[in-house]
CSV table of C-alpha atoms in Angstrom, one decimal:
chain,number,residue,atom,x,y,z
A,1,MET,CA,12.8,-37.7,-7.4
A,2,THR,CA,12.4,-39.1,-4.0
A,3,ASN,CA,9.9,-38.4,-1.3
A,4,VAL,CA,7.3,-37.0,-3.7
A,5,PRO,CA,4.0,-37.0,-1.9
A,6,SER,CA,1.3,-39.2,-3.4
A,7,PRO,CA,-2.1,-37.7,-4.2
A,8,ASP,CA,-3.5,-39.3,-1.1
A,9,GLN,CA,-0.7,-37.8,1.1
A,10,GLN,CA,-1.3,-34.4,-0.5
A,11,ALA,CA,-5.1,-34.7,0.2
A,12,ALA,CA,-4.5,-35.7,3.8
A,13,VAL,CA,-2.3,-32.7,4.7
A,14,LEU,CA,-4.6,-30.3,2.9
A,15,ARG,CA,-7.6,-31.7,4.7
A,16,GLU,CA,-5.8,-31.2,8.0
A,17,THR,CA,-4.9,-27.7,7.0
A,18,LEU,CA,-8.5,-26.9,6.3
A,19,ALA,CA,-9.5,-28.4,9.6
A,20,ALA,CA,-6.9,-26.3,11.5
A,21,ALA,CA,-8.0,-23.1,9.6
A,22,LEU,CA,-11.7,-23.7,10.4
A,23,ASN,CA,-10.9,-24.4,14.0
A,24,TYR,CA,-9.1,-21.1,14.3
A,25,LEU,CA,-11.9,-19.1,12.6
A,26,GLU,CA,-14.5,-20.8,14.8
A,27,ARG,CA,-12.7,-19.9,18.0
A,28,LEU,CA,-11.8,-16.4,16.8
A,29,PRO,CA,-14.9,-14.5,18.3
A,30,GLU,CA,-14.0,-15.7,21.8
A,31,MET,CA,-10.2,-15.6,21.6
A,32,PRO,CA,-8.1,-12.9,23.3
A,33,VAL,CA,-7.6,-10.0,20.9
A,34,GLY,CA,-3.9,-9.7,21.6
A,35,ALA,CA,-1.1,-12.3,21.9
A,36,THR,CA,-0.8,-14.2,25.2
A,37,GLN,CA,2.7,-15.6,24.7
A,38,SER,CA,5.8,-13.5,25.5
A,39,LEU,CA,8.8,-13.1,23.2
A,40,GLU,CA,10.8,-15.5,25.3
A,41,SER,CA,8.1,-18.2,25.3
A,42,LEU,CA,7.5,-17.8,21.5
A,43,ARG,CA,11.2,-18.3,20.9
A,44,ALA,CA,11.3,-21.4,23.0
A,45,SER,CA,8.3,-22.8,21.1
A,46,ILE,CA,9.4,-21.9,17.6
A,47,ASP,CA,13.1,-21.7,17.4
A,48,LYS,CA,14.0,-25.4,17.3
A,49,PRO,CA,17.2,-27.0,15.9
A,50,LEU,CA,17.3,-27.3,12.1
A,51,GLY,CA,17.0,-31.0,11.2
A,52,ALA,CA,19.0,-32.8,8.6
A,53,ALA,CA,16.1,-34.9,7.4
A,54,GLY,CA,12.6,-34.2,6.0
A,55,ARG,CA,9.5,-34.8,8.1
A,56,ASP,CA,5.9,-35.8,7.4
A,57,PRO,CA,4.2,-32.6,6.3
A,58,ARG,CA,1.3,-33.3,8.7
A,59,ASP,CA,3.8,-33.2,11.6
A,60,VAL,CA,5.1,-29.9,10.3
A,61,LEU,CA,1.6,-28.5,10.2
A,62,THR,CA,0.8,-29.8,13.7
A,63,ASP,CA,4.0,-28.3,15.1
A,64,LEU,CA,3.3,-25.0,13.4
A,65,VAL,CA,-0.2,-24.7,14.7
A,66,GLU,CA,0.8,-25.7,18.2
A,67,ASN,CA,3.9,-23.6,18.4
A,68,ILE,CA,2.3,-20.3,17.4
A,69,GLU,CA,-0.7,-20.8,19.7
A,70,GLY,CA,-1.0,-17.7,21.8
A,71,GLY,CA,1.4,-15.8,19.6
A,72,LEU,CA,-1.0,-14.1,17.2
A,73,ASN,CA,-2.7,-10.8,17.4
A,74,ASN,CA,-6.1,-12.0,16.3
A,75,SER,CA,-6.7,-9.1,13.9
A,76,ALA,CA,-9.0,-11.1,11.7
A,77,GLY,CA,-11.7,-10.8,14.3
A,78,GLY,CA,-14.2,-8.1,14.7
A,79,ARG,CA,-12.9,-6.9,18.1
A,80,PHE,CA,-9.4,-5.8,16.9
A,81,PHE,CA,-9.2,-2.0,16.4
A,82,GLY,CA,-5.4,-1.3,16.3
A,83,TRP,CA,-3.4,0.0,13.3
A,84,VAL,CA,-6.4,0.2,10.9
A,85,ILE,CA,-5.9,-3.5,10.2
A,86,GLY,CA,-8.9,-5.3,8.6
A,87,GLY,CA,-9.9,-9.0,8.7
A,88,VAL,CA,-10.3,-11.2,5.7
A,89,VAL,CA,-13.6,-11.9,4.0
A,90,PRO,CA,-14.3,-15.5,2.9
A,91,ALA,CA,-14.0,-14.9,-0.8
A,92,ALA,CA,-10.6,-13.2,-0.4
A,93,LEU,CA,-9.3,-16.0,1.8
A,94,ALA,CA,-10.4,-18.6,-0.6
A,95,ALA,CA,-8.8,-16.8,-3.5
A,96,ASP,CA,-5.6,-16.5,-1.5
A,97,TRP,CA,-5.6,-20.2,-1.0
A,98,MET,CA,-6.1,-20.9,-4.7
A,99,THR,CA,-3.4,-18.4,-5.6
A,100,SER,CA,-0.9,-20.4,-3.4
A,101,THR,CA,-2.2,-23.7,-4.9
A,102,TRP,CA,-1.7,-22.6,-8.5
A,103,ASP,CA,1.7,-21.1,-7.6
A,104,GLN,CA,2.2,-19.0,-10.7
A,105,ASN,CA,5.3,-16.8,-11.3
A,106,SER,CA,3.2,-13.8,-12.2
A,107,GLY,CA,5.8,-11.5,-13.6
A,108,MET,CA,4.7,-11.6,-17.2
A,109,PHE,CA,2.0,-13.0,-19.5
A,110,ALA,CA,4.2,-15.7,-21.0
A,111,VAL,CA,4.9,-17.2,-17.6
A,112,ALA,CA,1.5,-16.8,-16.1
A,113,PRO,CA,-1.2,-15.9,-18.7
A,114,ALA,CA,-4.2,-16.1,-16.4
A,115,ALA,CA,-2.5,-14.3,-13.6
A,116,ALA,CA,-1.6,-11.4,-15.9
A,117,VAL,CA,-5.2,-11.0,-17.1
A,118,VAL,CA,-6.4,-11.2,-13.5
A,119,GLU,CA,-4.1,-8.4,-12.6
A,120,GLU,CA,-5.1,-6.4,-15.6
A,121,THR,CA,-8.8,-6.8,-14.7
A,122,CYS,CA,-8.2,-5.9,-11.0
A,123,GLY,CA,-6.6,-2.7,-12.3
A,124,ARG,CA,-9.6,-1.9,-14.5
A,125,TRP,CA,-12.1,-2.6,-11.8
A,126,LEU,CA,-10.2,-0.4,-9.3
A,127,LEU,CA,-9.9,2.5,-11.6
A,128,GLU,CA,-13.7,2.3,-12.2
A,129,LEU,CA,-14.4,1.9,-8.4
A,130,LEU,CA,-12.2,4.8,-7.5
A,131,ASP,CA,-13.3,6.9,-10.5
A,132,LEU,CA,-9.7,7.6,-11.6
A,133,PRO,CA,-8.7,8.1,-15.2
A,134,ALA,CA,-9.4,4.9,-17.2
A,135,GLU,CA,-6.1,5.2,-19.2
A,136,SER,CA,-4.0,5.1,-16.0
A,137,SER,CA,-1.4,2.4,-15.4
A,138,PHE,CA,-1.7,0.1,-12.4
A,139,ALA,CA,0.4,-2.2,-10.3
A,140,LEU,CA,-0.3,-4.7,-7.5
A,141,VAL,CA,2.3,-4.2,-4.8
A,142,THR,CA,2.8,-5.5,-1.3
A,143,GLY,CA,1.3,-2.5,0.5
A,144,CYS,CA,1.1,1.3,0.4
A,145,GLN,CA,4.7,1.6,1.3
A,146,MET,CA,5.7,0.0,-2.0
A,147,ALA,CA,2.9,1.8,-3.8
A,148,HIS,CA,4.6,5.1,-2.8
A,149,VAL,CA,8.0,3.8,-3.9
A,150,THR,CA,6.5,2.8,-7.3
A,151,CYS,CA,4.7,6.1,-7.9
A,152,LEU,CA,7.5,8.3,-6.7
A,153,ALA,CA,10.0,6.4,-8.9
A,154,ALA,CA,7.7,7.3,-11.8
A,155,ALA,CA,7.6,10.9,-10.5
A,156,ARG,CA,11.4,11.0,-10.2
A,157,HIS,CA,11.7,9.9,-13.8
A,158,ALA,CA,9.2,12.5,-15.1
A,159,VAL,CA,10.4,15.6,-13.2
A,160,LEU,CA,14.1,14.9,-14.0
A,161,LYS,CA,13.2,14.4,-17.7
A,162,GLN,CA,11.6,17.8,-17.7
A,163,HIS,CA,15.0,19.2,-16.6
A,164,GLY,CA,16.9,17.2,-19.3
A,165,TRP,CA,18.1,14.4,-17.0
A,166,ASP,CA,17.7,10.7,-17.8
A,167,VAL,CA,17.8,9.1,-14.4
A,168,GLU,CA,17.6,5.5,-15.9
A,169,GLN,CA,20.8,6.1,-17.9
A,170,HIS,CA,22.8,8.4,-15.6
A,171,GLY,CA,21.4,7.7,-12.1
A,172,LEU,CA,21.3,10.4,-9.5
A,173,TYR,CA,24.9,11.4,-9.5
A,174,GLY,CA,24.9,15.0,-10.8
A,175,ALA,CA,21.2,15.1,-11.2
A,176,PRO,CA,19.3,18.3,-10.4
A,177,PRO,CA,18.0,18.0,-6.8
A,178,ILE,CA,14.3,17.2,-6.5
A,179,ARG,CA,12.2,19.1,-4.0
A,180,VAL,CA,9.4,17.2,-2.4
A,181,ILE,CA,6.7,19.6,-1.0
A,182,THR,CA,4.2,18.3,1.4
A,183,GLY,CA,2.1,19.2,4.4
A,184,ASP,CA,4.0,18.5,7.6
A,185,GLN,CA,1.7,15.6,8.7
A,186,TRP,CA,3.0,13.1,6.2
A,187,HIS,CA,3.1,9.4,7.1
A,188,GLY,CA,6.4,7.6,7.7
A,189,THR,CA,6.0,5.5,4.6
A,190,ILE,CA,6.6,8.7,2.6
A,191,ASP,CA,9.9,9.4,4.2
A,192,ARG,CA,11.0,5.8,3.7
A,193,ALA,CA,10.0,5.8,0.1
A,194,LEU,CA,12.0,8.9,-0.6
A,195,ARG,CA,15.1,7.6,1.2
A,196,MET,CA,14.8,4.3,-0.8
A,197,LEU,CA,14.7,6.3,-4.0
A,198,GLY,CA,17.8,8.4,-3.2
A,199,MET,CA,16.0,11.7,-2.7
A,200,GLY,CA,16.6,12.0,1.0
A,201,ARG,CA,14.8,13.6,3.9
A,202,ALA,CA,16.7,16.8,3.5
A,203,HIS,CA,15.0,17.4,0.2
A,204,MET,CA,11.5,17.4,1.7
A,205,VAL,CA,9.9,20.8,2.2
A,206,ASP,CA,7.4,20.6,5.1
A,207,VAL,CA,4.6,23.1,4.8
A,208,PRO,CA,3.0,23.6,8.2
A,209,VAL,CA,-0.7,22.8,8.4
A,210,ASP,CA,-3.1,24.1,11.1
A,211,LEU,CA,-4.2,21.2,13.2
A,212,LEU,CA,-6.1,23.4,15.7
A,213,SER,CA,-8.2,25.5,13.3
A,214,ASP,CA,-11.7,26.2,14.4
A,215,ASP,CA,-12.8,25.6,10.8
A,216,PRO,CA,-13.1,21.9,10.1
A,217,ALA,CA,-12.8,22.7,6.4
A,218,ARG,CA,-9.2,23.9,7.0
A,219,ARG,CA,-8.0,21.7,9.9
A,220,GLY,CA,-5.0,19.7,9.0
A,221,LYS,CA,-5.1,20.7,5.3
A,222,LEU,CA,-2.5,22.1,3.0
A,223,THR,CA,-3.6,25.5,1.9
A,224,ALA,CA,-3.1,26.9,-1.6
A,225,ASP,CA,-1.4,30.0,-0.2
A,226,ALA,CA,1.1,28.1,1.8
A,227,LEU,CA,1.8,25.7,-1.1
A,228,GLU,CA,2.3,28.5,-3.6
A,229,LYS,CA,5.0,30.1,-1.4
A,230,ALA,CA,6.9,26.8,-1.3
A,231,LEU,CA,6.5,26.2,-5.0
A,232,ALA,CA,7.6,29.7,-5.9
A,233,ALA,CA,10.7,29.3,-3.7
A,234,HIS,CA,11.8,26.3,-5.7
A,235,ALA,CA,10.3,27.2,-9.1
A,236,ASP,CA,13.5,26.4,-11.1
A,237,GLU,CA,13.9,22.9,-9.6
A,238,PRO,CA,12.2,19.6,-10.3
A,239,MET,CA,9.3,19.3,-7.8
A,240,ILE,CA,7.0,16.7,-6.5
A,241,VAL,CA,4.0,17.7,-4.4
A,242,LEU,CA,2.6,15.1,-1.9
A,243,LEU,CA,-1.0,15.4,-0.9
A,244,GLN,CA,-3.2,13.6,1.6
A,245,ALA,CA,-6.5,11.8,1.0
A,246,GLY,CA,-7.7,10.9,4.5
A,247,ASP,CA,-4.4,11.1,6.3
A,248,LEU,CA,-4.1,8.1,8.6
A,249,ASN,CA,-3.3,10.3,11.6
A,250,THR,CA,-5.6,13.3,11.1
A,251,GLY,CA,-8.2,12.2,8.6
A,252,SER,CA,-7.6,15.3,6.6
A,253,PHE,CA,-8.2,15.6,2.8
A,254,ASP,CA,-6.2,18.3,1.1
A,255,PRO,CA,-8.3,20.7,-1.1
A,256,PHE,CA,-7.5,19.0,-4.3
A,257,ASN,CA,-9.4,21.4,-6.6
A,258,GLU,CA,-7.3,24.3,-5.3
A,259,VAL,CA,-3.8,22.8,-4.9
A,260,ILE,CA,-3.5,20.3,-7.8
A,261,PRO,CA,-3.9,23.0,-10.6
A,262,LEU,CA,-1.5,25.2,-8.6
A,263,ALA,CA,1.1,22.5,-8.5
A,264,HIS,CA,0.7,21.8,-12.2
A,265,LYS,CA,1.1,25.5,-12.9
A,266,TYR,CA,4.6,25.1,-11.5
A,267,LYS,CA,5.2,21.9,-13.5
A,268,ALA,CA,5.3,19.8,-10.3
A,269,TRP,CA,4.2,16.1,-10.2
A,270,VAL,CA,1.3,15.5,-7.8
A,271,HIS,CA,1.3,12.3,-5.8
A,272,VAL,CA,-1.6,11.4,-3.5
A,273,ASP,CA,-1.2,9.3,-0.3
A,274,GLY,CA,-4.6,7.7,-0.3
A,275,THR,CA,-3.6,4.8,1.9
A,276,PHE,CA,-6.8,5.1,3.9
A,277,GLY,CA,-9.0,7.8,2.5
A,278,LEU,CA,-9.0,7.3,-1.2
A,279,TRP,CA,-11.8,4.7,-0.7
A,280,VAL,CA,-14.3,7.5,-0.2
A,281,ARG,CA,-14.3,7.6,-4.0
A,282,ALA,CA,-16.5,4.4,-3.8
A,283,SER,CA,-19.1,6.1,-1.5
A,284,LYS,CA,-21.8,8.4,-2.9
A,285,ALA,CA,-22.1,9.9,0.6
A,286,LEU,CA,-18.4,10.7,1.0
A,287,LYS,CA,-17.0,11.0,-2.4
A,288,HIS,CA,-17.2,14.9,-2.2
A,289,LEU,CA,-14.3,14.8,0.3
A,290,SER,CA,-12.0,13.8,-2.6
A,291,ASP,CA,-13.3,16.1,-5.3
A,292,GLY,CA,-10.5,17.0,-7.8
A,293,VAL,CA,-8.1,14.2,-6.7
A,294,GLU,CA,-8.6,12.5,-10.1
A,295,HIS,CA,-6.4,15.3,-11.6
A,296,ALA,CA,-3.3,14.1,-9.7
A,297,ASP,CA,-0.4,12.3,-11.4
A,298,SER,CA,-0.3,9.3,-9.2
A,299,TRP,CA,-2.2,7.7,-6.3
A,300,ALA,CA,-1.3,5.0,-3.7
A,301,THR,CA,-3.6,3.0,-1.6
A,302,ASP,CA,-4.1,-0.3,0.3
A,303,GLY,CA,-6.3,-3.2,-0.2
A,304,HIS,CA,-6.0,-4.8,3.2
A,305,LYS,CA,-7.9,-2.1,5.0
A,306,TRP,CA,-11.3,-1.4,3.5
A,307,LEU,CA,-11.3,-4.3,1.0
A,308,ASN,CA,-10.5,-6.8,3.7
A,309,VAL,CA,-8.1,-8.9,1.6
A,310,PRO,CA,-5.1,-10.8,3.0
A,311,TYR,CA,-1.8,-9.1,3.7
A,312,ASP,CA,0.1,-7.9,1.8
A,313,CYS,CA,-1.9,-6.0,-0.8
A,314,GLY,CA,-1.5,-2.4,-2.1
A,315,TYR,CA,-2.1,-0.5,-5.3
A,316,ALA,CA,0.1,1.9,-7.3
A,317,ILE,CA,-1.7,3.9,-9.9
A,318,VAL,CA,0.0,6.4,-12.3
A,319,ALA,CA,-1.9,8.6,-14.7
A,320,ASP,CA,0.8,8.6,-17.4
A,321,ARG,CA,1.9,5.1,-18.4
A,322,ILE,CA,5.2,6.1,-19.8
A,323,PRO,CA,7.0,7.2,-16.6
A,324,HIS,CA,5.5,4.2,-14.9
């Protein structure tokens, strides 16, 4: 091989990378929160001709740092309050650097033994932290969008199997239609996940919730009465019920102790969008908001909000390992 960097060359570029990272972090508290470059200026800075020859990696690093200057939303800082985006704590940043350094193909134990055990341990810790059934299966994914896709794929398998249809063997052609019942304040990641899985927006049953109720205990929540009407209307079909744990837009927690047993009575799979609010499970003061959520069939949440780990990081948890 040619142009293989020597240990000294590798060390030089990594030292410069560390210096650039520390410089950014040191300036972060005083930097503008939003980007200061326009789309046009960023394109002029970044979109250079593709060269035919390689370059010194230190020059590549220098160009990268200089060209993106002013083009970042400085969300890692403490003054950024948009989109529920968190910063990164030092331990998480350091672990992210080491992950890239080790560069493991972490798809299976044989290829990356330590990475597989790290993932296994993360799953066990999170189930303990969130007080969810210890026998549940678990997956690290790129964010709550893909956590929904993972969990709802498991749901699709399970509810179609109840109706005698093997979706892995036969696909969706000719399958019984699945009804997805949810309060009408669902997040856009739900709609996208269902479309990606071939279930389609038209199969969602939106149950109106009362956003203006004088009773905070009912505001924005799916009620048992409204849910049962929807379940009864589709009782002979495969059904998935989507519930909210701290909905990103309303902050509402559905009454899990009431609606999960009701959904199970109609043999529906219950999936919980816990992108933001499932983390109350880790708080003694707030855990009561999620009472009963542990009886659902699957849960999706993010790590890059409350845990302050680097993007992208999400968690898919499924109570029954077989559909997962």
